[in-house]
PDB file of C-alpha atoms and ligand atoms in Angstrom:
ATOM      1  CA  MET T   1       0.000   0.000   0.000  1.00 58.00           C
ATOM      2  CA  SER T   2       1.226   3.462  -0.868  1.00 72.00           C
ATOM      3  CA  ALA T   3       0.614   6.744   0.889  1.00 78.00           C
ATOM      4  CA  ILE T   4       0.600   8.620  -2.431  1.00 86.00           C
ATOM      5  CA  LEU T   5      -1.635   6.427  -4.606  1.00 86.00           C
ATOM      6  CA  PRO T   6      -5.309   5.999  -3.768  1.00 82.00           C
ATOM      7  CA  PRO T   7      -6.139   2.806  -1.783  1.00 77.00           C
ATOM      8  CA  SER T   8      -6.685  -0.290  -3.959  1.00 80.00           C
ATOM      9  CA  GLN T   9      -9.924  -1.023  -2.146  1.00 81.00           C
ATOM     10  CA  ARG T  10     -12.162   1.998  -2.176  1.00 82.00           C
ATOM     11  CA  VAL T  11     -13.890   1.149   1.135  1.00 86.00           C
ATOM     12  CA  TRP T  12     -10.576   1.112   3.008  1.00 79.00           C
ATOM     13  CA  TRP T  13     -11.974   1.728   6.482  1.00 82.00           C
ATOM     14  CA  LYS T  14     -13.408  -1.788   6.593  1.00 85.00           C
ATOM     15  CA  GLN T  15      -9.937  -3.362   6.260  1.00 85.00           C
ATOM     16  CA  PRO T  16      -8.320  -4.618   9.474  1.00 88.00           C
ATOM     17  CA  LEU T  17      -5.868  -2.287  11.221  1.00 89.00           C
ATOM     18  CA  ASP T  18      -2.240  -2.960  10.368  1.00 89.00           C
ATOM     19  CA  ARG T  19       0.055  -3.664  13.348  1.00 93.00           C
ATOM     20  CA  VAL T  20       2.432  -0.867  12.362  1.00 94.00           C
ATOM     21  CA  GLU T  21      -0.449   1.597  12.119  1.00 92.00           C
ATOM     22  CA  LEU T  22      -1.730   0.536  15.535  1.00 95.00           C
ATOM     23  CA  LEU T  23       1.768   0.923  16.972  1.00 97.00           C
ATOM     24  CA  TRP T  24       2.017   4.524  15.695  1.00 97.00           C
ATOM     25  CA  ILE T  25      -1.452   5.379  16.991  1.00 97.00           C
ATOM     26  CA  VAL T  26      -0.412   4.111  20.433  1.00 98.00           C
ATOM     27  CA  ILE T  27       2.912   6.002  20.325  1.00 98.00           C
ATOM     28  CA  ALA T  28       1.109   9.223  19.324  1.00 98.00           C
ATOM     29  CA  LEU T  29      -1.505   8.779  22.052  1.00 98.00           C
ATOM     30  CA  VAL T  30       1.089   8.102  24.758  1.00 98.00           C
ATOM     31  CA  TRP T  31       3.089  11.167  23.654  1.00 98.00           C
ATOM     32  CA  CYS T  32      -0.069  13.315  23.724  1.00 98.00           C
ATOM     33  CA  LEU T  33      -0.767  12.181  27.284  1.00 98.00           C
ATOM     34  CA  ILE T  34       2.817  12.866  28.389  1.00 97.00           C
ATOM     35  CA  MET T  35       2.625  16.398  26.965  1.00 95.00           C
ATOM     36  CA  PHE T  36      -0.792  16.904  28.556  1.00 95.00           C
ATOM     37  CA  PHE T  37       0.457  16.022  32.047  1.00 93.00           C
ATOM     38  CA  MET T  38       3.649  18.037  31.540  1.00 91.00           C
ATOM     39  CA  MET T  39       1.548  21.228  31.396  1.00 86.00           C
ATOM     40  CA  PRO T  40       0.520  21.203  35.090  1.00 87.00           C
ATOM     41  CA  TYR T  41       3.892  19.682  36.033  1.00 88.00           C
ATOM     42  CA  TRP T  42       5.822  22.588  34.506  1.00 84.00           C
ATOM     43  CA  HIS T  43       3.472  25.092  36.020  1.00 81.00           C
ATOM     44  CA  LEU T  44       4.298  23.754  39.503  1.00 83.00           C
ATOM     45  CA  TYR T  45       7.987  22.894  39.076  1.00 83.00           C
ATOM     46  CA  GLY T  46       9.189  24.953  36.095  1.00 77.00           C
ATOM     47  CA  GLN T  47      11.428  27.948  36.716  1.00 69.00           C
ATOM     48  CA  GLN T  48       9.948  30.157  33.997  1.00 64.00           C
ATOM     49  CA  ASN T  49       6.248  29.824  34.520  1.00 72.00           C
ATOM     50  CA  LEU T  50       4.395  33.015  35.170  1.00 74.00           C
ATOM     51  CA  ALA T  51       1.675  33.549  37.720  1.00 72.00           C
ATOM     52  CA  ASN T  52      -0.641  35.907  35.873  1.00 82.00           C
ATOM     53  CA  GLU T  53      -3.561  38.108  36.771  1.00 89.00           C
ATOM     54  CA  ALA T  54      -5.445  40.407  34.423  1.00 91.00           C
ATOM     55  CA  TYR T  55      -7.881  43.235  35.095  1.00 93.00           C
ATOM     56  CA  ARG T  56      -9.853  45.601  32.919  1.00 94.00           C
ATOM     57  CA  GLU T  57      -8.391  49.079  33.156  1.00 92.00           C
ATOM     58  CA  LYS T  58      -8.675  52.442  31.420  1.00 94.00           C
ATOM     59  CA  PRO T  59      -5.459  53.726  29.801  1.00 93.00           C
ATOM     60  CA  GLU T  60      -5.668  57.070  31.641  1.00 93.00           C
ATOM     61  CA  ASN T  61      -5.949  55.343  35.054  1.00 94.00           C
ATOM     62  CA  TYR T  62      -3.087  53.020  34.242  1.00 95.00           C
ATOM     63  CA  ALA T  63      -0.890  55.905  33.028  1.00 94.00           C
ATOM     64  CA  ARG T  64      -1.656  57.856  36.215  1.00 94.00           C
ATOM     65  CA  LYS T  65      -0.554  54.925  38.424  1.00 94.00           C
ATOM     66  CA  ALA T  66       2.586  54.505  36.339  1.00 93.00           C
ATOM     67  CA  GLU T  67       3.420  58.208  36.673  1.00 93.00           C
ATOM     68  CA  GLU T  68       2.948  58.032  40.456  1.00 94.00           C
ATOM     69  CA  VAL T  69       5.467  55.201  40.726  1.00 92.00           C
ATOM     70  CA  ILE T  70       7.887  57.023  38.417  1.00 93.00           C
ATOM     71  CA  ALA T  71       7.627  60.232  40.478  1.00 92.00           C
ATOM     72  CA  LYS T  72       8.301  58.319  43.698  1.00 91.00           C
ATOM     73  CA  TYR T  73      11.105  55.973  42.693  1.00 91.00           C
ATOM     74  CA  LYS T  74      12.934  57.557  39.757  1.00 87.00           C
ATOM     75  CA  VAL T  75      16.714  57.216  40.246  1.00 89.00           C
ATOM     76  CA  ARG T  76      18.046  58.679  36.973  1.00 88.00           C
ATOM     77  CA  GLU T  77      17.271  59.289  33.313  1.00 85.00           C
ATOM     78  CA  GLU T  78      18.636  57.543  30.245  1.00 87.00           C
ATOM     79  CA  GLY T  79      18.394  57.682  26.484  1.00 79.00           C
ATOM     80  CA  GLY T  80      19.999  61.093  25.859  1.00 79.00           C
ATOM     81  CA  ASP T  81      17.381  63.605  24.714  1.00 80.00           C
ATOM     82  CA  LEU T  82      14.599  61.064  25.182  1.00 81.00           C
ATOM     83  CA  LYS T  83      15.106  61.296  28.976  1.00 87.00           C
ATOM     84  CA  VAL T  84      13.540  57.947  29.802  1.00 90.00           C
ATOM     85  CA  PRO T  85      13.177  57.631  33.580  1.00 91.00           C
ATOM     86  CA  VAL T  86      14.797  54.650  35.296  1.00 93.00           C
ATOM     87  CA  VAL T  87      12.650  53.455  38.182  1.00 93.00           C
ATOM     88  CA  HIS T  88      14.015  51.485  41.137  1.00 94.00           C
ATOM     89  CA  PRO T  89      10.937  50.435  43.107  1.00 93.00           C
ATOM     90  CA  PRO T  90      11.017  48.776  46.557  1.00 93.00           C
ATOM     91  CA  ALA T  91      10.840  44.972  46.664  1.00 91.00           C
ATOM     92  CA  GLY T  92       7.339  43.564  46.699  1.00 90.00           C
ATOM     93  CA  SER T  93       5.780  46.674  45.183  1.00 93.00           C
ATOM     94  CA  ASP T  94       3.638  47.232  42.122  1.00 93.00           C
ATOM     95  CA  VAL T  95       5.581  48.488  39.125  1.00 95.00           C
ATOM     96  CA  TYR T  96       4.041  49.681  35.878  1.00 95.00           C
ATOM     97  CA  LEU T  97       5.372  49.329  32.378  1.00 95.00           C
ATOM     98  CA  ILE T  98       3.596  51.236  29.626  1.00 95.00           C
ATOM     99  CA  ALA T  99       3.599  49.899  26.073  1.00 95.00           C
ATOM    100  CA  GLN T 100       2.698  52.414  23.399  1.00 94.00           C
ATOM    101  CA  LEU T 101       3.560  53.336  19.829  1.00 92.00           C
ATOM    102  CA  TRP T 102       6.559  52.853  19.815  1.00 92.00           C
ATOM    103  CA  ARG T 103       8.213  52.676  23.174  1.00 93.00           C
ATOM    104  CA  TRP T 104       8.346  50.997  26.569  1.00 94.00           C
ATOM    105  CA  TYR T 105       8.101  53.429  29.459  1.00 90.00           C
ATOM    106  CA  PRO T 106       9.772  53.689  31.969  1.00 92.00           C
ATOM    107  CA  ILE T 107      12.944  51.572  32.340  1.00 94.00           C
ATOM    108  CA  LEU T 108      12.719  49.275  35.357  1.00 95.00           C
ATOM    109  CA  GLU T 109      15.577  48.480  37.698  1.00 95.00           C
ATOM    110  CA  LEU T 110      14.834  45.490  39.925  1.00 95.00           C
ATOM    111  CA  GLU T 111      16.825  43.636  42.559  1.00 94.00           C
ATOM    112  CA  ALA T 112      17.805  40.005  42.091  1.00 94.00           C
ATOM    113  CA  GLY T 113      16.047  37.609  44.452  1.00 92.00           C
ATOM    114  CA  LYS T 114      13.211  40.057  45.240  1.00 93.00           C
ATOM    115  CA  SER T 115       9.656  39.708  43.979  1.00 92.00           C
ATOM    116  CA  TYR T 116       7.694  42.400  42.183  1.00 93.00           C
ATOM    117  CA  ARG T 117       4.241  42.746  40.743  1.00 94.00           C
ATOM    118  CA  VAL T 118       5.036  43.918  37.245  1.00 94.00           C
ATOM    119  CA  HIS T 119       2.040  45.437  35.442  1.00 96.00           C
ATOM    120  CA  LEU T 120       1.870  45.543  31.660  1.00 96.00           C
ATOM    121  CA  MET T 121      -0.643  47.414  29.556  1.00 96.00           C
ATOM    122  CA  SER T 122      -0.856  48.963  26.123  1.00 96.00           C
ATOM    123  CA  MET T 123      -2.055  52.538  25.639  1.00 95.00           C
ATOM    124  CA  ASP T 124      -3.116  52.019  22.038  1.00 93.00           C
ATOM    125  CA  TRP T 125      -3.126  48.618  20.381  1.00 92.00           C
ATOM    126  CA  LEU T 126      -1.597  45.192  20.650  1.00 95.00           C
ATOM    127  CA  HIS T 127       2.081  44.947  21.563  1.00 96.00           C
ATOM    128  CA  GLY T 128       4.190  42.012  22.688  1.00 96.00           C
ATOM    129  CA  PHE T 129       6.475  41.998  25.716  1.00 95.00           C
ATOM    130  CA  SER T 130       9.503  39.858  24.942  1.00 96.00           C
ATOM    131  CA  LEU T 131      12.219  39.666  27.587  1.00 93.00           C
ATOM    132  CA  GLN T 132      15.539  38.498  26.196  1.00 92.00           C
ATOM    133  CA  PRO T 133      17.602  36.390  26.536  1.00 92.00           C
ATOM    134  CA  GLU T 134      15.218  34.787  29.074  1.00 86.00           C
ATOM    135  CA  ASN T 135      12.630  34.405  26.311  1.00 87.00           C
ATOM    136  CA  ILE T 136       9.598  35.351  28.392  1.00 89.00           C
ATOM    137  CA  ASN T 137       6.824  36.449  26.033  1.00 91.00           C
ATOM    138  CA  ILE T 138       3.546  38.101  26.993  1.00 93.00           C
ATOM    139  CA  GLN T 139       0.920  39.741  24.800  1.00 94.00           C
ATOM    140  CA  VAL T 140       0.197  43.289  25.942  1.00 95.00           C
ATOM    141  CA  HIS T 141      -3.382  44.355  25.258  1.00 94.00           C
ATOM    142  CA  PRO T 142      -5.037  47.745  25.454  1.00 94.00           C
ATOM    143  CA  GLY T 143      -7.696  47.906  28.189  1.00 93.00           C
ATOM    144  CA  TYR T 144      -6.226  45.058  30.229  1.00 95.00           C
ATOM    145  CA  ASP T 145      -3.784  45.438  33.094  1.00 95.00           C
ATOM    146  CA  HIS T 146      -1.754  42.222  32.965  1.00 95.00           C
ATOM    147  CA  VAL T 147       0.075  41.577  36.248  1.00 95.00           C
ATOM    148  CA  VAL T 148       3.022  39.193  36.441  1.00 92.00           C
ATOM    149  CA  THR T 149       4.588  38.283  39.761  1.00 89.00           C
ATOM    150  CA  LEU T 150       8.236  38.197  38.843  1.00 87.00           C
ATOM    151  CA  THR T 151      11.394  37.316  40.785  1.00 89.00           C
ATOM    152  CA  PRO T 152      14.565  38.077  38.831  1.00 91.00           C
ATOM    153  CA  THR T 153      17.230  35.481  39.606  1.00 90.00           C
ATOM    154  CA  ALA T 154      20.401  36.786  37.946  1.00 92.00           C
ATOM    155  CA  PRO T 155      21.776  40.358  37.841  1.00 94.00           C
ATOM    156  CA  GLY T 156      22.342  41.850  34.401  1.00 94.00           C
ATOM    157  CA  THR T 157      20.951  44.016  31.653  1.00 95.00           C
ATOM    158  CA  TYR T 158      18.050  42.398  29.859  1.00 96.00           C
ATOM    159  CA  SER T 159      16.435  43.506  26.623  1.00 96.00           C
ATOM    160  CA  ILE T 160      12.753  44.123  26.062  1.00 95.00           C
ATOM    161  CA  PHE T 161      11.462  43.898  22.507  1.00 95.00           C
ATOM    162  CA  CYS T 162       8.022  44.222  21.004  1.00 96.00           C
ATOM    163  CA  ASN T 163       7.190  40.959  19.291  1.00 94.00           C
ATOM    164  CA  GLU T 164       3.745  41.804  17.916  1.00 95.00           C
ATOM    165  CA  TYR T 165       3.856  43.802  14.694  1.00 95.00           C
ATOM    166  CA  CYS T 166       2.487  47.233  15.644  1.00 95.00           C
ATOM    167  CA  GLY T 167       3.176  49.443  12.663  1.00 93.00           C
ATOM    168  CA  ILE T 168       5.903  51.347  10.886  1.00 94.00           C
ATOM    169  CA  ASN T 169       8.232  51.716  13.879  1.00 94.00           C
ATOM    170  CA  HIS T 170       7.630  48.298  15.427  1.00 95.00           C
ATOM    171  CA  HIS T 171      11.335  47.479  15.058  1.00 94.00           C
ATOM    172  CA  THR T 172      12.329  50.483  17.206  1.00 93.00           C
ATOM    173  CA  MET T 173      10.134  49.445  20.133  1.00 94.00           C
ATOM    174  CA  ALA T 174      12.926  48.161  22.332  1.00 94.00           C
ATOM    175  CA  SER T 175      14.023  48.872  25.878  1.00 94.00           C
ATOM    176  CA  LYS T 176      16.005  47.487  28.804  1.00 93.00           C
ATOM    177  CA  LEU T 177      15.399  45.942  32.166  1.00 95.00           C
ATOM    178  CA  TYR T 178      18.108  46.178  34.778  1.00 95.00           C
ATOM    179  CA  VAL T 179      18.533  43.562  37.463  1.00 95.00           C
ATOM    180  CA  VAL T 180      20.957  44.608  40.198  1.00 94.00           C
ATOM    181  CA  LYS T 181      22.269  42.889  43.327  1.00 89.00           C
TER     182      LYS T 181
HETATM  183 CU1  CUA S   1       4.849  47.382  19.637  1.00 95.06          CU
HETATM  184 CU2  CUA S   1       5.488  45.988  17.809  1.00 95.06          CU
END
């Protein structure tokens, strides 16, 4: 029997199951079940699984909360004339990252080993939060405050890219995240 030519007997589903075919069906089923049970397993024991919450929110309210945190915990400015504030919030606090055409605002500076509630929201349309090289990817929607409880493990300078195409300057929508000791 060939996989390319039509079956010699037109009513092929009445033929008995071949042993090899049965073997592959069993292998595929077992693999499906392994992958299925890996999902809760990785959520409990994986190092990169995010505990998410999401709330409806108006952009103006979200921007106001972000500005409050920036005003309180700004430590310096970066980006030359752009003057992007760098925010160093206390451990355990709520920190806000604004996604908008075409920037991330502000720059966050977090401490390794401390937990933060990092909020993400778009001010206009869909963006994608991509933290590299950790490869953590989260869709950032307008109208939804997406909260991730995050504990950075290693100090360093991480990159944030937008990984949802959001228009002509999508490729310039990049920023940094500092993790300090
Ligand atoms: Cu924002 Cu692409």
